[in-house]
XYZ file of C-alpha atoms in Angstrom:
758
model
C -36.592 142.755 12.657
C -38.749 145.206 14.624
C -37.688 146.866 17.829
C -40.462 145.377 19.935
C -39.651 141.956 18.488
C -36.040 142.320 19.444
C -36.973 143.395 22.961
C -39.532 140.669 23.452
C -36.856 137.972 23.226
C -35.223 139.352 26.390
C -38.357 139.618 28.541
C -38.708 137.526 31.699
C -42.175 136.162 32.577
C -43.877 137.231 35.755
C -44.459 135.031 38.776
C -48.149 134.528 37.924
C -47.286 133.196 34.500
C -46.018 129.722 33.863
C -44.113 128.592 30.827
C -44.207 124.991 29.654
C -42.643 123.323 26.629
C -44.305 120.241 25.368
C -42.385 117.118 24.616
C -41.135 116.681 21.045
C -43.814 114.120 20.238
C -45.397 116.650 17.898
C -43.476 119.462 16.299
C -46.574 121.201 14.872
C -48.589 123.602 17.000
C -50.702 126.769 16.583
C -51.166 129.799 18.781
C -54.761 130.981 18.808
C -56.220 134.275 20.086
C -57.616 132.565 23.217
C -54.140 131.315 24.044
C -54.898 127.596 23.537
C -52.889 125.090 21.542
C -54.267 123.538 18.399
C -52.548 120.736 16.557
C -52.159 121.477 12.877
C -53.375 118.938 10.396
C -50.420 119.206 8.069
C -46.898 120.446 8.101
C -46.735 124.201 7.277
C -43.748 126.429 6.935
C -42.955 129.018 9.545
C -43.745 132.704 9.183
C -40.120 133.505 8.496
C -39.914 130.971 5.703
C -43.138 132.280 4.165
C -41.780 135.830 4.335
C -38.569 134.628 2.740
C -40.467 133.067 -0.172
C -42.046 136.425 -0.950
C -38.698 137.924 -1.938
C -37.186 137.443 -5.367
C -33.667 138.266 -6.545
C -33.405 139.432 -10.135
C -30.018 140.009 -11.715
C -29.718 140.948 -15.402
C -33.330 139.960 -15.982
C -32.609 136.562 -14.529
C -34.206 135.056 -11.449
C -31.344 133.905 -9.233
C -33.368 133.374 -6.077
C -31.918 130.426 -4.101
C -34.072 127.379 -3.956
C -35.422 125.958 -0.738
C -33.216 123.579 1.137
C -36.209 121.355 1.910
C -37.824 119.531 -0.967
C -41.646 119.870 -1.100
C -41.949 116.105 -1.193
C -40.604 115.853 2.345
C -42.969 118.471 3.771
C -45.364 115.796 4.984
C -42.637 114.073 7.029
C -42.773 114.826 10.721
C -39.453 116.559 11.427
C -38.141 116.129 14.918
C -35.309 118.629 14.640
C -35.519 122.374 14.938
C -33.593 124.405 12.406
C -32.001 127.774 12.968
C -34.710 129.475 10.898
C -37.432 127.931 13.036
C -35.752 129.136 16.220
C -35.634 132.675 14.820
C -39.246 132.383 13.660
C -40.275 131.175 17.098
C -38.761 134.208 18.752
C -40.309 136.585 16.210
C -43.745 135.002 16.476
C -43.696 135.064 20.243
C -42.768 138.740 20.184
C -45.578 139.623 17.755
C -48.256 137.592 19.532
C -47.256 138.829 22.946
C -46.359 135.382 24.314
C -43.482 135.544 26.732
C -41.061 132.629 26.305
C -38.208 132.136 28.711
C -34.855 131.982 26.847
C -32.426 132.646 29.631
C -29.079 130.864 29.678
C -30.129 128.809 32.715
C -33.087 127.223 30.910
C -31.010 126.652 27.748
C -28.396 124.873 29.840
C -31.114 122.742 31.421
C -32.372 121.964 27.943
C -28.949 120.833 26.822
C -28.404 118.663 29.897
C -31.731 116.911 30.136
C -32.646 117.132 26.424
C -36.242 117.852 27.428
C -37.845 120.862 29.044
C -41.477 121.204 30.117
C -42.777 124.656 30.970
C -46.233 126.419 30.773
C -46.673 129.929 29.574
C -49.911 131.854 30.116
C -50.947 134.764 27.971
C -52.784 137.711 29.522
C -56.427 138.020 28.477
C -55.884 141.596 27.394
C -53.515 140.451 24.685
C -55.461 139.440 21.578
C -54.108 137.750 18.488
C -55.640 138.658 15.218
C -54.521 135.561 13.361
C -53.626 132.056 14.303
C -49.927 131.669 13.743
C -48.812 128.198 12.794
C -45.223 127.061 12.833
C -43.303 123.855 13.475
C -40.563 123.427 15.977
C -38.985 120.873 18.278
C -40.361 122.924 21.210
C -44.125 122.941 21.758
C -45.712 125.807 23.658
C -48.941 125.289 25.552
C -50.889 128.130 27.102
C -53.436 127.054 29.666
C -55.854 129.396 31.394
C -55.543 129.361 35.132
C -58.211 127.169 36.675
C -59.892 126.211 33.393
C -58.117 122.893 32.737
C -56.293 120.398 34.831
C -52.826 119.390 33.908
C -52.293 115.922 32.568
C -51.134 113.763 35.411
C -49.547 111.182 33.116
C -46.366 112.644 31.608
C -45.520 112.102 28.017
C -43.216 109.277 27.093
C -40.758 111.849 25.769
C -40.872 113.971 28.949
C -37.582 113.454 30.768
C -36.577 114.964 34.102
C -34.864 118.305 33.833
C -32.258 117.331 36.439
C -29.944 114.438 35.579
C -29.398 112.289 38.698
C -25.932 111.292 37.396
C -24.751 114.913 37.451
C -23.969 116.334 40.865
C -25.167 119.947 41.350
C -22.357 120.448 43.829
C -18.996 118.762 44.284
C -19.288 115.902 46.823
C -16.871 115.639 49.688
C -16.066 111.983 49.086
C -16.058 109.918 45.912
C -16.254 106.151 45.987
C -14.074 104.380 43.390
C -14.593 100.669 42.846
C -11.691 98.722 41.284
C -12.526 95.422 39.663
C -10.068 92.845 38.377
C -10.161 92.358 34.645
C -9.765 89.101 32.818
C -6.224 87.721 32.679
C -4.723 87.253 29.209
C -1.774 84.873 28.757
C 0.587 86.024 26.010
C 3.199 83.321 26.555
C 3.291 80.396 28.935
C 6.015 77.788 29.318
C 5.384 74.976 31.734
C 8.305 74.239 34.078
C 10.173 70.986 33.709
C 11.122 70.750 37.359
C 9.122 70.156 40.501
C 9.435 70.726 44.210
C 10.260 67.573 46.158
C 8.069 68.767 48.995
C 4.998 68.603 46.767
C 3.200 65.482 45.422
C 4.082 66.500 41.871
C 7.774 66.591 42.742
C 7.622 63.147 44.324
C 5.948 61.808 41.186
C 8.709 63.284 39.028
C 11.351 61.745 41.270
C 9.757 58.311 41.000
C 9.558 58.674 37.218
C 13.245 59.627 37.005
C 14.246 56.678 39.158
C 12.271 54.331 36.918
C 13.922 55.838 33.861
C 17.415 55.370 35.306
C 16.502 51.832 36.310
C 15.484 51.025 32.741
C 18.395 52.771 31.012
C 21.545 52.568 33.149
C 20.287 50.514 36.128
C 19.763 46.772 36.594
C 16.733 46.851 34.323
C 18.719 47.983 31.282
C 20.030 44.477 30.446
C 16.547 43.079 29.875
C 14.903 46.003 28.091
C 17.658 47.719 26.113
C 19.240 46.013 23.137
C 22.403 47.270 21.453
C 22.838 46.472 17.778
C 25.130 47.626 15.019
C 23.832 49.020 11.761
C 25.514 49.732 8.488
C 24.440 52.610 6.287
C 23.759 51.589 2.746
C 26.362 53.060 0.431
C 24.865 54.979 -2.465
C 26.971 54.886 -5.587
C 26.813 58.002 -7.717
C 28.166 58.737 -11.150
C 29.263 62.109 -12.408
C 27.601 63.510 -15.493
C 29.497 64.925 -18.418
C 28.358 67.554 -20.880
C 29.392 67.581 -24.539
C 29.501 70.919 -26.315
C 29.579 70.775 -30.079
C 31.886 73.080 -31.972
C 30.221 76.079 -33.504
C 29.920 75.861 -37.234
C 31.627 78.446 -39.391
C 30.261 79.991 -42.551
C 31.834 82.058 -45.283
C 30.193 85.378 -46.015
C 30.903 87.798 -48.786
C 31.229 91.538 -48.177
C 31.049 94.232 -50.858
C 33.764 96.856 -50.463
C 34.258 99.750 -52.859
C 37.109 102.196 -53.224
C 35.535 104.807 -50.974
C 35.238 102.392 -48.064
C 38.848 101.310 -48.498
C 39.921 104.951 -48.596
C 38.101 105.751 -45.345
C 39.656 102.778 -43.599
C 43.229 103.532 -44.584
C 42.725 107.241 -43.869
C 42.560 106.460 -40.117
C 45.996 105.146 -39.110
C 44.929 104.613 -35.494
C 42.785 101.707 -36.711
C 45.788 99.888 -38.156
C 47.990 97.647 -36.045
C 51.115 95.779 -37.016
C 50.966 92.097 -36.146
C 53.671 89.652 -37.248
C 55.103 92.201 -39.720
C 51.677 92.530 -41.298
C 49.481 95.609 -41.288
C 46.068 94.645 -39.962
C 43.177 97.103 -40.323
C 40.486 97.073 -37.587
C 37.104 98.663 -37.455
C 36.015 100.900 -34.610
C 34.056 98.101 -32.915
C 36.890 95.585 -33.219
C 39.348 98.108 -31.800
C 37.104 98.655 -28.761
C 36.889 94.901 -28.161
C 40.654 94.652 -28.458
C 41.175 97.365 -25.847
C 38.690 95.705 -23.504
C 40.530 92.410 -23.815
C 43.824 94.081 -22.927
C 42.223 95.681 -19.870
C 40.902 92.324 -18.699
C 44.335 90.770 -19.048
C 45.934 93.410 -16.848
C 42.887 93.500 -14.510
C 42.619 97.224 -14.835
C 39.324 99.157 -14.805
C 37.991 100.456 -18.067
C 39.345 103.868 -18.982
C 37.267 106.394 -20.887
C 39.899 107.621 -23.329
C 40.099 108.189 -27.008
C 41.005 105.195 -29.121
C 44.716 104.982 -29.663
C 45.483 108.266 -27.823
C 46.557 108.614 -24.150
C 47.601 111.724 -22.340
C 50.220 111.924 -19.601
C 47.547 112.027 -16.911
C 45.960 108.860 -18.289
C 49.295 107.090 -18.255
C 49.881 108.114 -14.634
C 46.416 106.847 -13.716
C 47.184 103.524 -15.354
C 50.439 103.259 -13.439
C 48.810 104.125 -10.112
C 46.195 101.408 -10.559
C 48.642 98.681 -11.430
C 49.287 96.079 -8.680
C 53.024 96.140 -9.247
C 53.051 99.860 -8.485
C 51.364 99.298 -5.132
C 53.808 96.554 -4.265
C 56.678 98.911 -5.024
C 55.077 101.644 -2.890
C 54.646 99.190 -0.024
C 58.334 98.290 -0.160
C 59.331 101.966 -0.151
C 57.062 102.626 2.848
C 58.682 99.783 4.750
C 62.135 101.160 3.992
C 61.082 104.579 5.278
C 59.432 103.066 8.351
C 62.611 101.179 9.194
C 64.328 104.529 9.771
C 61.874 105.178 12.620
C 61.333 101.673 14.035
C 64.743 100.155 13.288
C 65.710 99.746 16.943
C 62.310 98.338 17.932
C 62.341 95.961 14.970
C 65.742 94.616 15.963
C 64.461 93.956 19.475
C 61.372 92.270 18.020
C 63.387 89.921 15.810
C 65.872 89.172 18.613
C 68.924 90.891 17.135
C 69.211 92.977 20.300
C 68.898 90.892 23.447
C 69.472 91.428 27.113
C 73.030 90.712 28.194
C 72.899 87.887 30.774
C 76.346 88.854 32.088
C 75.467 92.485 32.744
C 76.363 93.724 36.224
C 73.219 95.838 36.549
C 70.882 92.998 35.595
C 67.673 93.009 37.688
C 64.561 90.868 37.535
C 62.004 93.648 37.214
C 59.443 91.859 34.967
C 58.815 95.224 33.280
C 57.197 95.956 29.931
C 58.789 98.320 27.436
C 56.547 99.650 24.644
C 57.985 99.019 21.175
C 55.169 100.445 19.017
C 51.397 100.815 18.755
C 49.438 99.640 15.723
C 46.656 102.106 14.926
C 45.256 103.853 11.878
C 42.266 105.928 10.807
C 40.130 102.867 10.015
C 40.631 101.243 13.422
C 40.229 104.431 15.454
C 37.302 104.175 17.868
C 36.682 100.467 17.156
C 37.177 97.994 20.026
C 39.650 95.202 19.409
C 37.726 91.935 19.584
C 40.539 89.470 18.875
C 43.976 89.047 17.295
C 46.171 86.104 16.234
C 49.808 85.768 15.201
C 50.451 83.783 12.049
C 51.797 80.328 12.891
C 54.252 80.251 9.962
C 55.215 83.916 9.606
C 55.615 85.270 13.180
C 55.842 88.891 11.995
C 52.217 89.037 10.710
C 49.442 89.869 13.163
C 45.756 89.622 12.186
C 43.477 91.890 14.244
C 39.684 91.824 14.225
C 37.705 94.919 15.176
C 34.109 95.101 16.309
C 31.731 97.983 16.967
C 30.637 99.801 20.086
C 27.084 99.413 21.378
C 25.881 102.986 20.898
C 28.029 103.819 17.897
C 26.714 104.548 14.410
C 29.396 102.245 12.985
C 28.029 98.695 12.936
C 30.404 96.958 10.501
C 33.562 94.960 11.122
C 37.145 95.275 9.942
C 40.089 92.857 9.775
C 43.572 94.379 9.486
C 46.845 92.560 8.871
C 49.760 94.285 10.582
C 53.365 93.503 9.712
C 56.413 94.150 11.849
C 58.134 95.537 8.757
C 55.823 98.601 8.838
C 53.961 99.069 12.157
C 52.429 102.369 10.995
C 50.323 101.189 8.010
C 48.406 97.890 7.774
C 49.417 95.502 5.012
C 45.850 94.325 4.304
C 42.443 95.853 5.007
C 39.193 93.885 4.789
C 35.762 95.350 5.591
C 32.613 93.375 6.409
C 28.952 94.110 7.101
C 28.963 92.631 10.632
C 31.341 93.171 13.591
C 34.120 90.612 13.928
C 33.917 88.239 16.910
C 36.965 85.954 16.486
C 39.619 84.952 13.929
C 42.173 82.144 13.580
C 44.916 81.157 11.125
C 45.184 77.785 9.464
C 48.269 75.773 10.335
C 48.347 73.696 7.153
C 47.629 76.637 4.843
C 49.018 79.802 6.475
C 47.391 82.061 3.863
C 43.858 81.115 5.014
C 42.174 83.095 7.771
C 38.858 82.013 9.343
C 36.637 84.866 10.560
C 33.551 84.627 12.779
C 30.995 87.434 13.014
C 28.329 88.632 15.407
C 25.545 87.608 13.023
C 26.630 83.941 13.176
C 28.375 83.864 9.805
C 31.705 82.095 9.182
C 33.967 82.866 6.239
C 37.473 81.849 5.146
C 39.518 84.412 3.224
C 42.767 84.102 1.309
C 45.078 86.886 2.486
C 47.570 86.334 -0.323
C 45.322 88.507 -2.509
C 45.357 92.253 -1.961
C 41.588 92.461 -2.398
C 39.214 90.327 -0.377
C 39.045 86.758 -1.667
C 36.433 84.620 0.143
C 37.128 80.932 -0.486
C 34.521 79.532 1.934
C 31.338 81.048 3.336
C 28.609 79.617 5.544
C 24.988 79.795 4.430
C 21.796 79.950 6.432
C 20.576 76.643 5.003
C 23.635 74.682 6.175
C 24.579 76.861 9.171
C 21.473 77.842 11.175
C 23.384 79.805 13.821
C 22.485 83.506 14.033
C 24.200 84.433 17.327
C 27.771 85.737 17.798
C 30.515 83.190 17.153
C 32.728 83.757 20.190
C 35.405 81.224 19.209
C 36.642 80.175 15.768
C 39.470 77.615 15.722
C 41.191 75.356 13.225
C 41.620 71.817 14.566
C 43.726 69.124 12.953
C 41.547 66.414 11.432
C 41.757 62.690 12.088
C 41.297 59.659 9.875
C 37.563 60.337 9.558
C 38.233 63.674 7.797
C 41.283 62.421 5.860
C 43.569 64.359 8.222
C 42.358 67.687 6.914
C 41.847 70.693 9.145
C 38.296 71.455 10.274
C 36.825 74.636 11.771
C 35.139 74.437 15.186
C 33.064 77.291 16.621
C 30.947 78.061 19.692
C 28.228 80.706 19.818
C 25.992 82.580 22.249
C 23.247 79.918 22.024
C 25.500 77.361 23.748
C 26.124 75.308 20.596
C 29.396 73.912 19.241
C 29.608 73.499 15.460
C 32.032 71.656 13.225
C 32.580 73.004 9.699
C 34.069 70.702 7.093
C 36.457 72.439 4.757
C 34.756 71.229 1.587
C 33.125 72.982 -1.309
C 29.678 73.345 0.290
C 31.198 74.193 3.732
C 28.579 72.252 5.693
C 28.284 72.483 9.487
C 27.383 69.879 12.101
C 26.165 70.611 15.614
C 28.195 68.411 17.933
C 27.291 69.868 21.330
C 24.700 72.008 23.108
C 25.118 72.974 26.755
C 22.317 73.769 29.199
C 22.014 75.984 32.215
C 23.117 74.923 35.676
C 20.476 73.102 37.678
C 21.237 72.066 41.219
C 24.668 72.082 42.854
C 27.896 71.479 40.949
C 31.370 70.786 42.344
C 33.869 73.595 42.218
C 33.875 77.081 43.685
C 31.072 78.453 45.797
C 28.349 80.274 43.939
C 26.594 83.415 45.122
C 23.143 82.663 46.505
C 20.479 84.399 44.472
C 16.900 85.165 45.406
C 14.319 82.542 44.552
C 12.516 83.376 41.375
C 9.686 81.475 39.795
C 10.012 82.840 36.273
C 11.010 80.356 33.613
C 14.036 81.410 31.576
C 13.276 81.996 27.915
C 16.608 80.474 26.797
C 17.692 77.312 28.559
C 21.189 77.396 27.042
C 23.925 79.731 28.327
C 26.427 81.383 26.043
C 29.503 79.306 25.156
C 32.266 81.893 25.489
C 35.417 79.735 25.422
C 36.272 76.667 23.354
C 39.540 74.875 24.057
C 40.890 71.575 22.738
C 42.801 69.213 24.993
C 46.541 69.475 24.268
C 47.195 65.700 24.230
C 43.859 64.014 23.469
C 42.391 65.020 20.106
C 38.945 63.709 21.080
C 38.510 65.842 24.217
C 37.663 69.521 24.377
C 36.358 71.985 26.957
C 33.569 74.558 26.756
C 33.267 77.464 29.226
C 29.926 79.238 29.616
C 28.827 82.672 30.790
C 27.563 81.048 34.018
C 31.116 80.143 35.077
C 30.727 76.437 34.338
C 33.304 74.380 32.393
C 32.072 71.334 30.465
C 34.402 68.508 29.502
C 33.205 67.022 26.216
C 34.259 64.489 23.614
C 33.836 64.413 19.859
C 32.670 60.796 20.109
C 29.648 61.730 22.264
C 27.354 64.218 20.596
C 25.009 66.429 22.649
C 26.361 65.006 25.915
C 29.226 66.195 28.104
C 31.433 63.947 30.213
C 31.900 66.114 33.280
C 31.257 69.674 34.452
C 32.323 71.860 37.358
C 31.944 75.478 38.456
C 35.138 77.440 37.845
C 33.967 81.034 38.432
C 31.020 82.864 39.900
C 30.312 84.604 36.618
C 31.336 84.391 32.943
C 34.613 82.675 32.048
C 36.683 84.805 29.674
C 39.782 82.680 29.146
C 41.001 79.104 29.532
C 44.505 78.011 28.593
C 46.601 74.898 29.224
C 50.186 75.157 30.365
C 52.638 74.703 27.456
C 54.864 72.533 29.691
C 52.367 70.488 31.705
C 49.218 69.387 29.826
C 47.425 68.533 33.101
C 47.612 72.114 34.402
C 45.404 74.891 33.039
C 44.279 78.349 34.131
C 40.988 80.223 33.914
C 39.930 83.813 34.500
C 36.501 85.320 34.809
C 34.234 88.067 36.026
C 34.627 87.211 39.730
C 37.970 89.110 39.804
C 40.065 85.909 40.053
C 42.621 83.889 38.133
C 42.554 80.208 39.074
C 44.968 77.385 38.311
C 43.435 73.911 38.017
C 44.552 70.323 37.588
C 42.752 68.142 35.062
C 40.831 65.692 37.217
C 40.207 67.904 40.265
C 37.255 70.217 40.768
C 38.982 72.359 43.397
C 41.295 75.214 42.344
C 44.952 74.769 43.228
C 45.833 78.486 43.270
C 43.615 81.586 43.246
C 45.057 85.008 42.380
C 43.345 88.395 42.390
C 44.296 92.079 42.398
C 41.287 94.417 42.462
C 37.514 94.124 42.396
C 37.319 94.046 38.601
C 36.847 91.280 36.059
C 39.915 89.666 34.526
C 39.364 89.849 30.783
C 42.236 87.604 29.696
C 45.106 85.537 31.080
C 47.839 83.600 29.249
C 50.868 81.428 30.048
C 54.302 82.584 28.997
C 55.726 80.165 26.365
C 59.310 80.476 27.699
C 58.709 80.518 31.480
C 56.393 77.899 32.929
C 55.612 79.905 36.078
C 54.918 83.305 34.502
C 51.369 84.399 33.684
C 50.138 87.648 32.091
C 46.654 89.026 32.803
C 44.725 92.237 32.138
C 42.438 94.060 34.564
C 40.793 97.283 33.351
C 43.698 99.350 31.935
C 46.481 97.396 33.674
C 48.719 94.559 32.507
C 49.738 92.308 35.402
C 52.698 89.915 35.302
C 52.532 87.012 37.781
C 55.322 84.640 38.781
C 53.898 81.868 40.965
C 57.457 80.780 41.709
C 57.981 83.981 43.686
C 54.548 85.034 45.038
C 50.855 84.571 44.315
C 49.242 87.213 46.524
C 50.286 90.104 44.217
C 51.699 90.495 40.700
C 55.401 91.104 40.284
C 54.788 94.068 37.934
C 51.877 96.236 36.779
C 51.901 98.319 33.585
C 49.237 100.974 32.934
C 47.845 101.733 29.468
C 49.330 104.841 27.789
C 45.856 106.227 26.907
C 44.089 104.852 30.019
C 41.724 102.784 27.852
C 40.393 99.443 29.036
C 42.240 96.381 27.710
C 40.264 93.503 26.195
C 42.870 90.904 25.200
C 46.540 90.023 25.718
C 48.821 87.292 24.386
C 52.494 86.426 24.090
C 54.429 86.066 20.876
C 55.687 82.650 19.832
C 59.187 83.254 21.230
C 57.819 84.712 24.484
C 59.872 87.907 24.277
C 56.956 90.246 23.527
C 53.411 90.749 24.774
C 50.577 92.060 22.580
C 47.660 93.935 24.191
C 44.537 95.432 22.563
C 42.122 97.989 24.028
C 38.596 99.258 23.350
C 39.811 102.272 21.335
C 41.259 100.164 18.515
C 44.937 100.410 19.522
C 47.200 97.334 19.630
C 50.312 97.698 21.792
C 53.447 95.589 21.446
C 55.491 95.391 24.648
C 58.924 93.891 25.106
C 59.518 91.881 28.281
C 62.490 93.341 30.139
C 64.181 92.095 33.288
C 62.840 88.550 32.947
C 64.505 85.686 34.835
C 66.421 82.970 33.041
C 64.313 80.041 31.887
C 64.866 76.963 34.088
C 66.183 73.727 32.680
C 63.201 71.552 33.675
C 60.172 73.774 33.185
C 57.575 71.150 34.195
C 59.365 70.260 37.411
C 59.710 73.914 38.442
C 56.014 74.512 37.773
C 54.888 71.550 39.902
C 57.263 72.475 42.719
C 55.949 76.040 42.728
C 52.341 74.841 42.880
C 53.048 72.414 45.726
C 54.850 75.138 47.624
C 51.757 77.337 47.459
C 49.517 74.400 48.444
C 51.415 73.662 51.647
C 48.462 75.124 53.555
C 46.060 72.725 51.802
C 47.285 69.234 52.746
C 44.079 67.441 51.777
C 44.052 68.992 48.336
C 47.747 68.257 47.936
C 47.086 64.564 48.619
C 44.384 64.536 45.947
C 46.807 66.159 43.514
C 49.452 63.488 44.069
C 46.878 60.748 43.549
C 46.472 61.883 39.954
C 49.763 60.218 39.124
C 52.639 61.519 37.056
C 53.975 64.143 36.894
C 52.611 65.051 40.348
C 53.624 61.867 42.184
C 56.914 61.008 40.475
C 59.268 63.873 39.918
C 62.604 64.872 41.360
C 62.776 67.858 43.610
C 65.567 70.357 43.278
């Protein structure tokens, strides 16, 4: 490029000159010597492109000149885009011809913003062009002599204003923002099933309910409802038998020469003596024989040489034998007795408190005998535990998983009083354990409920896990945690066989028949509280208009009536207790509000079947009478939920409860405003469950760290002769300040109205 051409691109036009760019309607124009525009008849290449075509590149006598990017066929097409070469050619041509084009950054910015620029450039008369230069570009230059022609008043259709009205040249002081409401999208909508009585819709619902009651249970039921008995048709089935024919045998001849016989007898390990006869086996038959022996002894296959065993292999075989592990377990118990001999004697009752001791005091204290913990249970919260009903020295403990822990499986450990340091059985599962219970008819069967809704029955007589019954999704649709799993004695309908009853988080109660297919039947489903129920006062909540996604609360507690086999109770996480019957499916008999929050425990008195206690999240322990919806006694210590409470099996007036990391012992015969003793956890962990042993001399407590403590009750009073009478007298003594409630209690009949006072 020449020097004057390089300088001409930076020149600024004078005030008398005007520069104008035509609209991109035509990209072909010509600069003449007079300075006027002439439209070219056909599309020609720019001067730079024509100069470029004049050069040739020869390498090794070969023309390697690059071809044009534009095909000659498309030269007649009107291009509306300016290439980089055309822009360079435009600047060079303007510098040679003497035309002064404005290329300052301001005009280029205006060109980018408005996408169209119109300017007029005049060429001085002294400047003469020898040739007419033709080139094509998106920009069209028009030179008009001053005063010779008038500008076109009608702008071109492609001429756009250089200033965009939507772009502010300066920042405004205020900006107006208009917010408009968008269309509402409904992702989920559930119409309410209740109505306000103050509205016409509510009055219509009330009238409809009254008509329904009139037709079902009212005077109109006799004329419109007909009761009739039906008999299900009995389907007779016949079992099918399968006949398997005996496999036919054939005689086959085998050619054996002397060399084969020599090779066989040359390997003495292939010969075995059976019934005083020397039997020769092949290598394949010897392998099958060894496999059969391994299956008989239930030992894993060992990769050893045929007929040869080293000392290490023999030790491995001994270590894997079940009899060896039984012998090791006995040795461990003998060694453990050297450490826990005194505690074991107190557990079995060989060492008792001397009733004639002069320093005897009723302290109601707890003395720690031992703590059951191991590496597997460390860091796992104890979810439940049960003592075996036949063997009182075996304790089954179920462990769950913490919420934010990486461990999400469950474990069941069987602890024995013979060795409190090592568990006797260890069973691992894929889901955390929710509840367990022993069978009373078959003490070797243990029912386990999991958080995923699954129910299994295992046989603990086997060292390895042996699942005898397992629920399936097709027959057991529950997928929520099974909070209670209990064995109930069957009646005549189930041939007096035990059945498994469970309750889950969805508010359903299931009955599992102990048959081969282990089918389940839903016998009850509870619903949330609507309206006002009798019982304790409930905290008033703010009015909300959202419809609950789940209309069923969680059924946390399931308890069978101690005397009536048809009645049972269900406690929900709303604090409500439902009285139900196995004869009425999906319908409860009565309900009342026991706690202002979830109910964690419900237990009947072992001496008076009409008295039961409950504990919940409202910091209270309440004692109730079956038939009254008002609590007889309310006990509380601190502002913390009571996770569990249980009656003592040897003292009718003693109750044990847990609050945070404390074990509280209550004696309602002495006082109800405070516990008689409080024992703090050794590791300050929060307790989750507590229960007495069958003889009532020990108390078992589990915490959230996977430790199970066994306490011995020390300084306990002597059991009274008439436990039921002492319990009722103690309750009436506390209720002396509630005369109206005491009258209602005596109206329930025996044993409250007819009993002898001491």
